[in-house]
Coordinates of C-alpha atoms in Angstrom, one line a residue:
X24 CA 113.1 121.8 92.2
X25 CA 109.8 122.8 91.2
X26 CA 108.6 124.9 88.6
X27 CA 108.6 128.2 88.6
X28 CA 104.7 128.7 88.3
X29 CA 103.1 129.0 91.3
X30 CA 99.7 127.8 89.9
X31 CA 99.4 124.0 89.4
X32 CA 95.7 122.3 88.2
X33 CA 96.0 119.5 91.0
X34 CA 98.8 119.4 94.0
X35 CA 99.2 116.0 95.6
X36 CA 100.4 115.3 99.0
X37 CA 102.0 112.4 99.8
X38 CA 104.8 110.5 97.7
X39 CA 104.1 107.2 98.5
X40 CA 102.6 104.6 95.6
X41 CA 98.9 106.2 95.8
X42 CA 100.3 109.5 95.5
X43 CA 103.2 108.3 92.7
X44 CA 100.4 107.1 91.1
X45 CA 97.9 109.8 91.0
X46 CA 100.3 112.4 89.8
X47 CA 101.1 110.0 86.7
X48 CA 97.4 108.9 86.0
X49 CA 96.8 112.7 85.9
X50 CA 99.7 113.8 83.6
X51 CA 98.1 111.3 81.3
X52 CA 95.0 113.4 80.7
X53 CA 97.4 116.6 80.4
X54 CA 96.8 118.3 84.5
X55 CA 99.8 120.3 85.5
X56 CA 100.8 118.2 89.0
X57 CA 102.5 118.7 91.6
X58 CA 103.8 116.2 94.5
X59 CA 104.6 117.4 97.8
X60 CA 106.4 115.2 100.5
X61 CA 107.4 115.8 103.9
X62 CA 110.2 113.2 103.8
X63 CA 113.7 113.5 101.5
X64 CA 113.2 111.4 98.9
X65 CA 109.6 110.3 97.2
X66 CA 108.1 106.9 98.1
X67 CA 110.7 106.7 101.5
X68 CA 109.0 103.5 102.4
X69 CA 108.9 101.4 99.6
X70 CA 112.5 102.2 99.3
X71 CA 113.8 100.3 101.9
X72 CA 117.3 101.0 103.5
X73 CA 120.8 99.5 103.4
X74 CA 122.7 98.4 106.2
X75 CA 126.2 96.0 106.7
X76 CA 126.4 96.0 102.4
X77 CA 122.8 94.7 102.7
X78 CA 119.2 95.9 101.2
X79 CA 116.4 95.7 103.5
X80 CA 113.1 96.1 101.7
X81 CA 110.4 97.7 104.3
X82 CA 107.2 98.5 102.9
X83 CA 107.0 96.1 99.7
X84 CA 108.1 92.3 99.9
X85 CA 105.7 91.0 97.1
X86 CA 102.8 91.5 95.4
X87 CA 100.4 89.0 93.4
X88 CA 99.1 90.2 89.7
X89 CA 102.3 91.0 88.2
X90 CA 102.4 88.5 85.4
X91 CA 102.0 89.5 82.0
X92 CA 98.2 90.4 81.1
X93 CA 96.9 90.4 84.7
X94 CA 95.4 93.3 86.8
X95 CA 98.7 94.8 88.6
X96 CA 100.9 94.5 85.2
X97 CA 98.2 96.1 83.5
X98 CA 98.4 99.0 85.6
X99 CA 102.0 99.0 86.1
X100 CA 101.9 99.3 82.3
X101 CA 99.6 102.3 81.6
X102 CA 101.6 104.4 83.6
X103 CA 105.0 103.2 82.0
X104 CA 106.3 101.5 84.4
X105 CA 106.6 98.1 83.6
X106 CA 109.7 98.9 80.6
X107 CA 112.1 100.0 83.9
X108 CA 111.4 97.1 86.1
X109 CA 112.8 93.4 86.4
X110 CA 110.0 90.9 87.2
X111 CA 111.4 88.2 89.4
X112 CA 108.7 86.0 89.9
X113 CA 108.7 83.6 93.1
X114 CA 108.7 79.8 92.7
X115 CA 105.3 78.6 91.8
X116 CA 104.9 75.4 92.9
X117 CA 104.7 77.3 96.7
X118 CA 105.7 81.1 96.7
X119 CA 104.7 80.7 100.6
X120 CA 105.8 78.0 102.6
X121 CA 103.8 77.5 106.1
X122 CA 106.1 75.7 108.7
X123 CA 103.6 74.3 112.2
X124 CA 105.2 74.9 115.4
X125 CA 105.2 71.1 116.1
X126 CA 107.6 71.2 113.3
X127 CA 105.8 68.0 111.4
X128 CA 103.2 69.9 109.3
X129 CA 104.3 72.2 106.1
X130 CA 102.6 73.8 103.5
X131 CA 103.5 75.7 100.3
X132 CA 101.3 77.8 98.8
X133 CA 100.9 76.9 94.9
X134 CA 100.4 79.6 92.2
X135 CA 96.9 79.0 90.1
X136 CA 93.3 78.4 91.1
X137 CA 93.4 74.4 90.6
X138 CA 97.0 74.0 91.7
X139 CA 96.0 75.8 95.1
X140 CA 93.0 73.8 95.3
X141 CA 94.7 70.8 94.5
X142 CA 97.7 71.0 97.0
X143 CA 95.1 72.2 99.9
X144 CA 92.6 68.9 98.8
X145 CA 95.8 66.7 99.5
X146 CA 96.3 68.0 102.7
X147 CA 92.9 68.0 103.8
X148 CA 91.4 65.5 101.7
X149 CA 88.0 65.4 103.9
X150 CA 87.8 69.0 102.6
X151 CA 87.8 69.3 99.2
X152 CA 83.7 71.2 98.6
X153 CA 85.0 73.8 101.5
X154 CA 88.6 74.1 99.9
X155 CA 86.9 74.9 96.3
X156 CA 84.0 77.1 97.8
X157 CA 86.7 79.3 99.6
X158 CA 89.2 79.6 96.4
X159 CA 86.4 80.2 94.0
X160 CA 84.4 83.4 96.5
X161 CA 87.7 84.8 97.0
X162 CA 88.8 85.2 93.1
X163 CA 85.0 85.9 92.0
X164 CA 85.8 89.1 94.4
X165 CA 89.5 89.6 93.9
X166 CA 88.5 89.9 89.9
X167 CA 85.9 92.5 90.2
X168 CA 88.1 94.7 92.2
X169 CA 87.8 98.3 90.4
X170 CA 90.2 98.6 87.3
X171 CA 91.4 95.0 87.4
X172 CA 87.5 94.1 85.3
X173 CA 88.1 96.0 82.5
X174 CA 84.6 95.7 81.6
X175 CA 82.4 96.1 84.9
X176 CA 81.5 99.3 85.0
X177 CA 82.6 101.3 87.6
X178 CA 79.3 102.4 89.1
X179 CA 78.0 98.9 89.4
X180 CA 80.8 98.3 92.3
X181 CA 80.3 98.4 95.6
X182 CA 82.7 99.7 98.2
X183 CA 80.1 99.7 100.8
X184 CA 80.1 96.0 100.0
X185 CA 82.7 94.9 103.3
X186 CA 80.8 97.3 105.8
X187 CA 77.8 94.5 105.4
X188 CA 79.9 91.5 105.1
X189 CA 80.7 89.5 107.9
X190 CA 84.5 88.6 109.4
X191 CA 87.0 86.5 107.8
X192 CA 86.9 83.9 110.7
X193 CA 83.0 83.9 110.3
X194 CA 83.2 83.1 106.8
X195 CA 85.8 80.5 107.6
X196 CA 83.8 78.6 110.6
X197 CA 80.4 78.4 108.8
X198 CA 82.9 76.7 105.8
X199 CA 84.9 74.2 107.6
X200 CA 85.0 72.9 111.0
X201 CA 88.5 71.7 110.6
X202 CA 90.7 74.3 112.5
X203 CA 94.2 73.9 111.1
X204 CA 92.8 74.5 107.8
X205 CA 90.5 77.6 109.0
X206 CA 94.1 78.9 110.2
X207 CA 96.4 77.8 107.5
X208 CA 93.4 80.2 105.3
X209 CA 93.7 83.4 107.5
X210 CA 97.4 83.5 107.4
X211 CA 97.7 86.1 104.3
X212 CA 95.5 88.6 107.0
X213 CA 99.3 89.4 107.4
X214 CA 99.3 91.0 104.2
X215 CA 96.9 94.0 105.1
X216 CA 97.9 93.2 109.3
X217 CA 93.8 93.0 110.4
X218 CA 92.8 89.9 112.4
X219 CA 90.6 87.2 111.2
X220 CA 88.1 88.0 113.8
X221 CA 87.8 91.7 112.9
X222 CA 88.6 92.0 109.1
X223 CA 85.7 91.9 106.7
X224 CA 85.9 88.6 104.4
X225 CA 85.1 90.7 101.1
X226 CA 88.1 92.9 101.7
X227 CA 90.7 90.2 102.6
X228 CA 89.6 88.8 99.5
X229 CA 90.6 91.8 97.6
X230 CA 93.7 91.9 98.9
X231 CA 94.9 88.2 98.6
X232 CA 92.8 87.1 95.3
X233 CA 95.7 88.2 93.0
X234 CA 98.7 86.4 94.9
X235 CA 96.3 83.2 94.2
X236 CA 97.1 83.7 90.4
X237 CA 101.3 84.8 90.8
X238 CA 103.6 85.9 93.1
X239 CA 105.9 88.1 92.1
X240 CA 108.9 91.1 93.2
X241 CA 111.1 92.8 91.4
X242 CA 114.9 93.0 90.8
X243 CA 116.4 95.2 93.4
X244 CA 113.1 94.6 95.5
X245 CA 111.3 98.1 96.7
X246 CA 113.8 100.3 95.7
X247 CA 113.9 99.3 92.0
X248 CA 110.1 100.4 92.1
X249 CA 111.1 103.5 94.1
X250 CA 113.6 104.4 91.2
X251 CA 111.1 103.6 88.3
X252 CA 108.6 106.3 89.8
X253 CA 111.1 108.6 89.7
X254 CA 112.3 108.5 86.3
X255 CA 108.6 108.1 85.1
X256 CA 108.1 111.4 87.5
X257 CA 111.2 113.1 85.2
X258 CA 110.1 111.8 82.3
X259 CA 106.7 113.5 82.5
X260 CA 108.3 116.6 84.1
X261 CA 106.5 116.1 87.5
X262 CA 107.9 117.8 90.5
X263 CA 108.1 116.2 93.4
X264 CA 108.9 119.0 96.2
X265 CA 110.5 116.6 99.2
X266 CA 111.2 117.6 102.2
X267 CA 107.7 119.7 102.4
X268 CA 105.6 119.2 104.8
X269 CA 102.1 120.8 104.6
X270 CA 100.9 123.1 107.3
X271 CA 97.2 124.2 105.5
X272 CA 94.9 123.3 102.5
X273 CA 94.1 126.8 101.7
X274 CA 89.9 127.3 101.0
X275 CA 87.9 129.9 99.0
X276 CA 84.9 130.5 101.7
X277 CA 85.5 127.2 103.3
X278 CA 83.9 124.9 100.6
X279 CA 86.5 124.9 97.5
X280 CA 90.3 124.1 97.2
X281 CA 92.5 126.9 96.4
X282 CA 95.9 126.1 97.7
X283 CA 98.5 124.6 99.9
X284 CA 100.9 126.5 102.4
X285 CA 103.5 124.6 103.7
X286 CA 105.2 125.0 106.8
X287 CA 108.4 126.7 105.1
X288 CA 105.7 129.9 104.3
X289 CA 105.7 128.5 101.0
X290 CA 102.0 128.3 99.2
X291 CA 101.4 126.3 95.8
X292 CA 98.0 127.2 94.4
X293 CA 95.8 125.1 92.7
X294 CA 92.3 124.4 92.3
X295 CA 92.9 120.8 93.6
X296 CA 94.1 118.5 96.3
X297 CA 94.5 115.0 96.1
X298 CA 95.4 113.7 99.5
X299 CA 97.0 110.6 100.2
X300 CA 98.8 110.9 103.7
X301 CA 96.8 109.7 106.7
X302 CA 93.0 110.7 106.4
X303 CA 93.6 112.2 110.2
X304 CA 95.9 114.8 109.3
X305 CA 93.0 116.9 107.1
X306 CA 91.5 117.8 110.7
X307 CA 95.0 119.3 111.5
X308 CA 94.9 121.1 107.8
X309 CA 91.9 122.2 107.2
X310 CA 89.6 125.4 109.2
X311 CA 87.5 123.6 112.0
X312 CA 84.2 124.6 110.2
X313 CA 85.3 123.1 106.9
X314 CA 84.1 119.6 108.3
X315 CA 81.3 118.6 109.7
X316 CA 81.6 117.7 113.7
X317 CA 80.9 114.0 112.8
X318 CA 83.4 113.9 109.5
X319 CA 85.7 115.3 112.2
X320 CA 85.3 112.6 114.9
X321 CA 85.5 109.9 112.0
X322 CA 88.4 110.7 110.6
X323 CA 90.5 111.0 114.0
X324 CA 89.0 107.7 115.3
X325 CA 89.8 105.5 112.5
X326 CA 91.1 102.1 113.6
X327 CA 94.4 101.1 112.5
X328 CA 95.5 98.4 111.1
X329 CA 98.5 96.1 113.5
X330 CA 101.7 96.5 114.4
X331 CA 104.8 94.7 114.5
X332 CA 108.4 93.8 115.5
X333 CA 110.8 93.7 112.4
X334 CA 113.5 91.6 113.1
X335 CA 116.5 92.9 110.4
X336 CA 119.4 90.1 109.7
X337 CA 122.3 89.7 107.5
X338 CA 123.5 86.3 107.5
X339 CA 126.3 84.6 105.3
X340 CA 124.4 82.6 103.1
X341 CA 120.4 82.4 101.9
X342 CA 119.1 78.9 102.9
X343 CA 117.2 76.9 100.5
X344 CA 113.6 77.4 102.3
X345 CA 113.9 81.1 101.3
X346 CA 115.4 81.2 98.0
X347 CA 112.0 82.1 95.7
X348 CA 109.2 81.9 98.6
X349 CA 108.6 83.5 101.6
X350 CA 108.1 81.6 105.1
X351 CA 105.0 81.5 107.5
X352 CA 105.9 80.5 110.9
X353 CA 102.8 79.2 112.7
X354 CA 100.8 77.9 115.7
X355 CA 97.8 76.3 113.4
X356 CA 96.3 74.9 116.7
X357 CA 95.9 77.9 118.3
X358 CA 92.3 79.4 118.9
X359 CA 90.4 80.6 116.5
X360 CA 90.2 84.2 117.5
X361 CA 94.2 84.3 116.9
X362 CA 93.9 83.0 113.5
X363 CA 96.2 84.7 111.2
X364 CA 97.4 88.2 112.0
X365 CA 97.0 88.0 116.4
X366 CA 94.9 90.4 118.0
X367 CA 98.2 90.1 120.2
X368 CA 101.2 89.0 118.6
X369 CA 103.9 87.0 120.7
X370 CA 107.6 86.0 119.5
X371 CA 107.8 82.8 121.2
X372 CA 104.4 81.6 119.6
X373 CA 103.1 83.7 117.4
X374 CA 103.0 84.1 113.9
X375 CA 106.8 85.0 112.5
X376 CA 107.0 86.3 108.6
X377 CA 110.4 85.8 106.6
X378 CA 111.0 87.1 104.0
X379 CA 114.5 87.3 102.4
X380 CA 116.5 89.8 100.1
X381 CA 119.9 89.7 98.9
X382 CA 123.1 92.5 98.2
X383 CA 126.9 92.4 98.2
X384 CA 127.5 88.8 99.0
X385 CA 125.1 88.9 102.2
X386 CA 121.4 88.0 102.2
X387 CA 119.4 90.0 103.9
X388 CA 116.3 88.6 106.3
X389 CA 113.0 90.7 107.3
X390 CA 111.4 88.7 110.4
X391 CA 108.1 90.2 110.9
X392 CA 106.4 89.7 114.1
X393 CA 102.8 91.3 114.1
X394 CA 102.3 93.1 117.8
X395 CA 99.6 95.4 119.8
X396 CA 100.9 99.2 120.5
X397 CA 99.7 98.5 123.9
X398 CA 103.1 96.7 124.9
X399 CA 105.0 100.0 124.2
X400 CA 102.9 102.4 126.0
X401 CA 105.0 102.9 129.2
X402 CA 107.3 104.4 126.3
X403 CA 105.2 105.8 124.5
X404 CA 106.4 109.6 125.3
X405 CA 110.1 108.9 124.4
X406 CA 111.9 109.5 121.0
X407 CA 114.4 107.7 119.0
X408 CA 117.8 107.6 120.4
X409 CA 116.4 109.1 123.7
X410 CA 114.7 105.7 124.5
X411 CA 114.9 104.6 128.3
X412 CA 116.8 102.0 129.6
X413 CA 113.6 99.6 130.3
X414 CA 113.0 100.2 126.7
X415 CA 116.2 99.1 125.6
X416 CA 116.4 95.9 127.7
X417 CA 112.6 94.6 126.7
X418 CA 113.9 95.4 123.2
X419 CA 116.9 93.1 123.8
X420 CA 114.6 90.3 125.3
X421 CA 112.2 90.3 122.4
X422 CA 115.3 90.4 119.7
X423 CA 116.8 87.5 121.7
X424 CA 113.6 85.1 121.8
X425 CA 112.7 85.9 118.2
X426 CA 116.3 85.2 117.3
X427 CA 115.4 81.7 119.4
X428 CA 112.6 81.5 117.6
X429 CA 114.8 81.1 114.3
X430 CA 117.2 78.8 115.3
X431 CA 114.3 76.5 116.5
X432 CA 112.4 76.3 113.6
X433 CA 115.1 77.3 110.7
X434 CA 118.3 76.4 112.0
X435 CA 120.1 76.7 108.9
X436 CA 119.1 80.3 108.6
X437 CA 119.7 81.4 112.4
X438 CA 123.0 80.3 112.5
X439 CA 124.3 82.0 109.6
X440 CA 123.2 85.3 110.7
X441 CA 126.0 87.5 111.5
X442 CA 124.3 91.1 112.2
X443 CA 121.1 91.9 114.1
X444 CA 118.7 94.9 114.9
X445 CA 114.9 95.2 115.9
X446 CA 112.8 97.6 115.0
X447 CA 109.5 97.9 117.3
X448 CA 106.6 99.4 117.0
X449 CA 108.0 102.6 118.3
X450 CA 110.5 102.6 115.6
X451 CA 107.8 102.3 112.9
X452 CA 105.7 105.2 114.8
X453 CA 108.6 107.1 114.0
X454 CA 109.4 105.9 110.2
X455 CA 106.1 105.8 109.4
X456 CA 104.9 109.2 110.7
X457 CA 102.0 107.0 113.0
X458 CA 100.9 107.5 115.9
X459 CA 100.7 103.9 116.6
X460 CA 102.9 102.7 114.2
X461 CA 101.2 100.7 112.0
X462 CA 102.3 98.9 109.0
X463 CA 99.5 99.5 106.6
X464 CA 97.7 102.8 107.6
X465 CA 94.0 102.5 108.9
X466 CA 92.4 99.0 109.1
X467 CA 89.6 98.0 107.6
X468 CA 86.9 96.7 109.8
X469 CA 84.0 94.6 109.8
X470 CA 80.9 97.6 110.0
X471 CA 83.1 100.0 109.2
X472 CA 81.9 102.2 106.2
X473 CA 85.7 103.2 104.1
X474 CA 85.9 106.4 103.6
X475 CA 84.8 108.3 100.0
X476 CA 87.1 109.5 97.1
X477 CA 85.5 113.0 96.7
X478 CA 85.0 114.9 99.7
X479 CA 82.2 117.6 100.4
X480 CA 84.9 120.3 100.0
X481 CA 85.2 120.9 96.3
X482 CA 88.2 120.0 95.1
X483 CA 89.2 118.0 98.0
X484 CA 89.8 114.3 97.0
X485 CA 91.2 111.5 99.2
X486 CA 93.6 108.7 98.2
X487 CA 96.0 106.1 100.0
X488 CA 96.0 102.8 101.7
X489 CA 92.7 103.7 103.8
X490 CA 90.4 103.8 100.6
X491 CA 90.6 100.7 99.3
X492 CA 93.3 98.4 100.6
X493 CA 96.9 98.3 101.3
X494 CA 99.9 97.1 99.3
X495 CA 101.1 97.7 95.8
X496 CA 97.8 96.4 94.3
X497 CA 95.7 98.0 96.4
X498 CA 97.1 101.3 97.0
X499 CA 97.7 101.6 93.0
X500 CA 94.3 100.6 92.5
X501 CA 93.0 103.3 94.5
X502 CA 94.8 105.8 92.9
X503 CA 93.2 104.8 89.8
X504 CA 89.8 105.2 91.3
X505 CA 90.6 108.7 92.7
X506 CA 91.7 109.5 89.9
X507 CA 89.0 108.3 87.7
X508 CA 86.4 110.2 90.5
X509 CA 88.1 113.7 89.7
X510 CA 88.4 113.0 85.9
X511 CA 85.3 110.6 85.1
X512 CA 85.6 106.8 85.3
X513 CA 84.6 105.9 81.8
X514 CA 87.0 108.5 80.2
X515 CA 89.6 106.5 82.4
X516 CA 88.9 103.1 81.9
X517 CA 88.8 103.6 78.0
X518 CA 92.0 104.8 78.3
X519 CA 93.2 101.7 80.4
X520 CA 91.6 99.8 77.7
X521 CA 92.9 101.0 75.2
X522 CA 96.7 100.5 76.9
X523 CA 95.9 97.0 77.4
X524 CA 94.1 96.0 74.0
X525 CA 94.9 99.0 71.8
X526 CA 91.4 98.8 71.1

């Protein structure tokens, strides 16, 4: 329950990590927050769900950085996290195993610069000057990201950087001509769910770089995160007022923040805003002349990134290929504009994520197989548990062949599994609260300019997966630089310093 007061200094909307984040990185420097979220319970999709005595993690699987001194622990540290989680680290020799549809070529994705370079040299031994050229650009960017160099300043980066650079799959083919490797490189696209055609190289860099130096999750997978925000929340006597969904930001003369009502009839004042749902939703809160015609078309035309089927399984025992990695399932002869997350995903040849949890005796299996909204439009109108009955049978055909899918390239894992259910991308338009339902917000495309922090309403600031990048790292590392755009960057980078260093 919140405070009494009805004046805050900042109000944040949006529980998720970015908005988790913020309101701790602000309680720091001594701002009375609030949180507001429309959903029950703070950071609903990190959390995950359980289901037959299993948890299912849903919005965090793993994240790279999280060893002791690099850029994600660092920031996991600062805002006093790190004491309440349980790293468990994935096996380092290959934290990602990629399995070839011809079922003769494997990979496994080594932890460290030299063992990555070294395990990719022996399988493509003609390769080695490409193989080092591509590791070495994508850390020299993944280590500059903002807050992770310690000692760039701030002003010196560039987010404009990707709107110049050119695509992932152009970097790729002016690298190598060999195509199984070009493929075997775009693969991690899954991670932010933009194609290899489409996503700028610079900003798949950022978001893979760190995964390059450890892989890590934690005990109890999402949740466990979930749970440590909300006792650092208590802790720091941060309300969190779930179950809120915003209707207005409230302006003085259309130009500065002074509140937010919520649909309830509720209003929090405060002189600022720091919004992390999806950018679109400001032309639904805010007076029509408060943006600019242009702003206005931007924000409700952002792309998104893709969309997927999730494939949810509880089977009787984990099988060795899963236990401490996760699995890529992939056509590496395909064509090049498919490489790594499809422009249009398929379940009998596509590319198929695993990714394995475990509770009560069961494991529990995430299949992931990414997908175009365009397959669900005849069904596009209809709501959950009011679904059609052409719905429900192309639902069953795609759980069936994905479930074929399995028990053709794992065996040991398909026919263990006892209980099924698909999700689709209708299912995630729901969960999600998107309109397309995609898994990590707005994409980030080649010539697209991202969107800035601080708005030309004063007060106004923006935060979430479409400033920077998506995931744990990239949606915490946003929130640092919102944060360090309302309160100064310097002032907060000392600080950071001073949390890693004590100096």
């Amino acid at each position: 329950m919140a405070q009494q007061s009805d004046a805050w200094d900042v109000a944040i909307v949006g529980a998720g990590i970015s908005g988790l984040s913020c309101a701790l990185i602000l309680r720091h420097f001594g701002y009375r927050v609030v949180v507001v979220e429309a959903q029950k319970r703070p950071a609903p999709v990190i959390a995950g769900f359980k289901r037959w005595g299993v948890h299912f993690d849903t919005g965090f699987h793993y994240a790279g950085g999280l060893a002791a001194g690099e850029g994600l622990h660092r920031l996991l540290v600062f805002l006093g996290l790190d004491r309440l989680l349980d790293y468990r680290f994935l096996d380092p020799s290959g934290f990602d195993r990629v399995l070839g549809m011809d079922g003769a070529f494997a990979f496994d994705f080594p932890c460290g610069p030299d063992n990555l370079i070294a395990a990719l040299t022996e399988a493509f031994p003609h390769e080695k000057i490409a193989i080092r050229q591509f590791v070495q650009d994508v850390l020299h960017i993944s280590d500059h990201l903002p807050y992770l160099n310690l000692e760039q300043p701030i002003d010196h980066i560039s987010l404009f950087e990707q709107a110049h650079d050119g695509s992932l799959l152009d970097y790729l083919q002016r690298l190598t001509a060999n195509r199984r490797l070009r493929h075997l490189l775009s693969l991690h696209t899954v991670l932010h769910g933009i194609a290899a055609a489409q996503v700028p190289f610079h900003f798949h860099a950022c978001v893979v770089g760190a995964y390059f130096r450890s892989a890590a999750t934690f005990s109890g997978g999402g949740a466990a995160l979930a749970r440590a925000f909300e006792q650092r929340l208590a802790q720091q006597d941060i309300p969190v007022l779930t179950g809120s969904e915003v209707k207005k930001i409230q302006l003085s003369g259309q130009r500065e923040v002074s509140g937010l009502e919520l649909a309830d009839g509720r209003v929090i004042r405060c002189a600022a805003v720091v919004h992390t749902a999806a950018p679109a939703k400001l032309v639904e809160w805010l007076p029509e002349p408060a943006l600019r015609p242009v702003y206005r078309r931007r924000l409700l035309t952002l792309p998104d990134s893709s969309t997927a089927n999730l494939l949810f399984a509880r089977c009787t025992a984990l099988p060795d290929s899963l236990r401490g990695r996760n699995l890529y399932l992939a056509d590496l002869d395909a064509d090049d504009t498919q490489a790594g997350f499809p422009l249009h995903g398929g379940v009998a040849d596509g590319l198929v994520y695993v990714s394995a949890g475990a509770g009560d005796g069961h494991a529990g299996v995430v299949a992931i197989v990414p997908s175009s909204p365009e397959a669900f439009m005849p069904w596009h109108g209809s709501h959950a548990g009011q679904r059609p009955q052409t719905y429900l049978r192309y639902k069953e055909s795609l759980e069936t062949a994905l479930l074929q899918r399995l028990q053709q390239q794992l065996p040991a894992l398909a026919s263990g599994i006892d209980r099924h259910a698909l999700a689709t991308p209708l299912t995630l338009r729901d969960y999600l609260d998107s309109p397309n339902g995609a898994l990590y917000g707005g994409g980030h495309r080649v010539g697209q300019y991202p969107l800035q922090v601080a708005t030309r309403i004063k007060g106004l600031y923006l935060s979430g997966q479409a400033i920077l990048a998506p995931g744990l790292m990239g949606t915490m590392v946003g929130a640092f630089y919102s944060c360090g755009a309302f309160i100064g960057h310097e002032r907060l980078l000392q600080e950071l310093r001073w949390s890693s260093t004590g100096i």
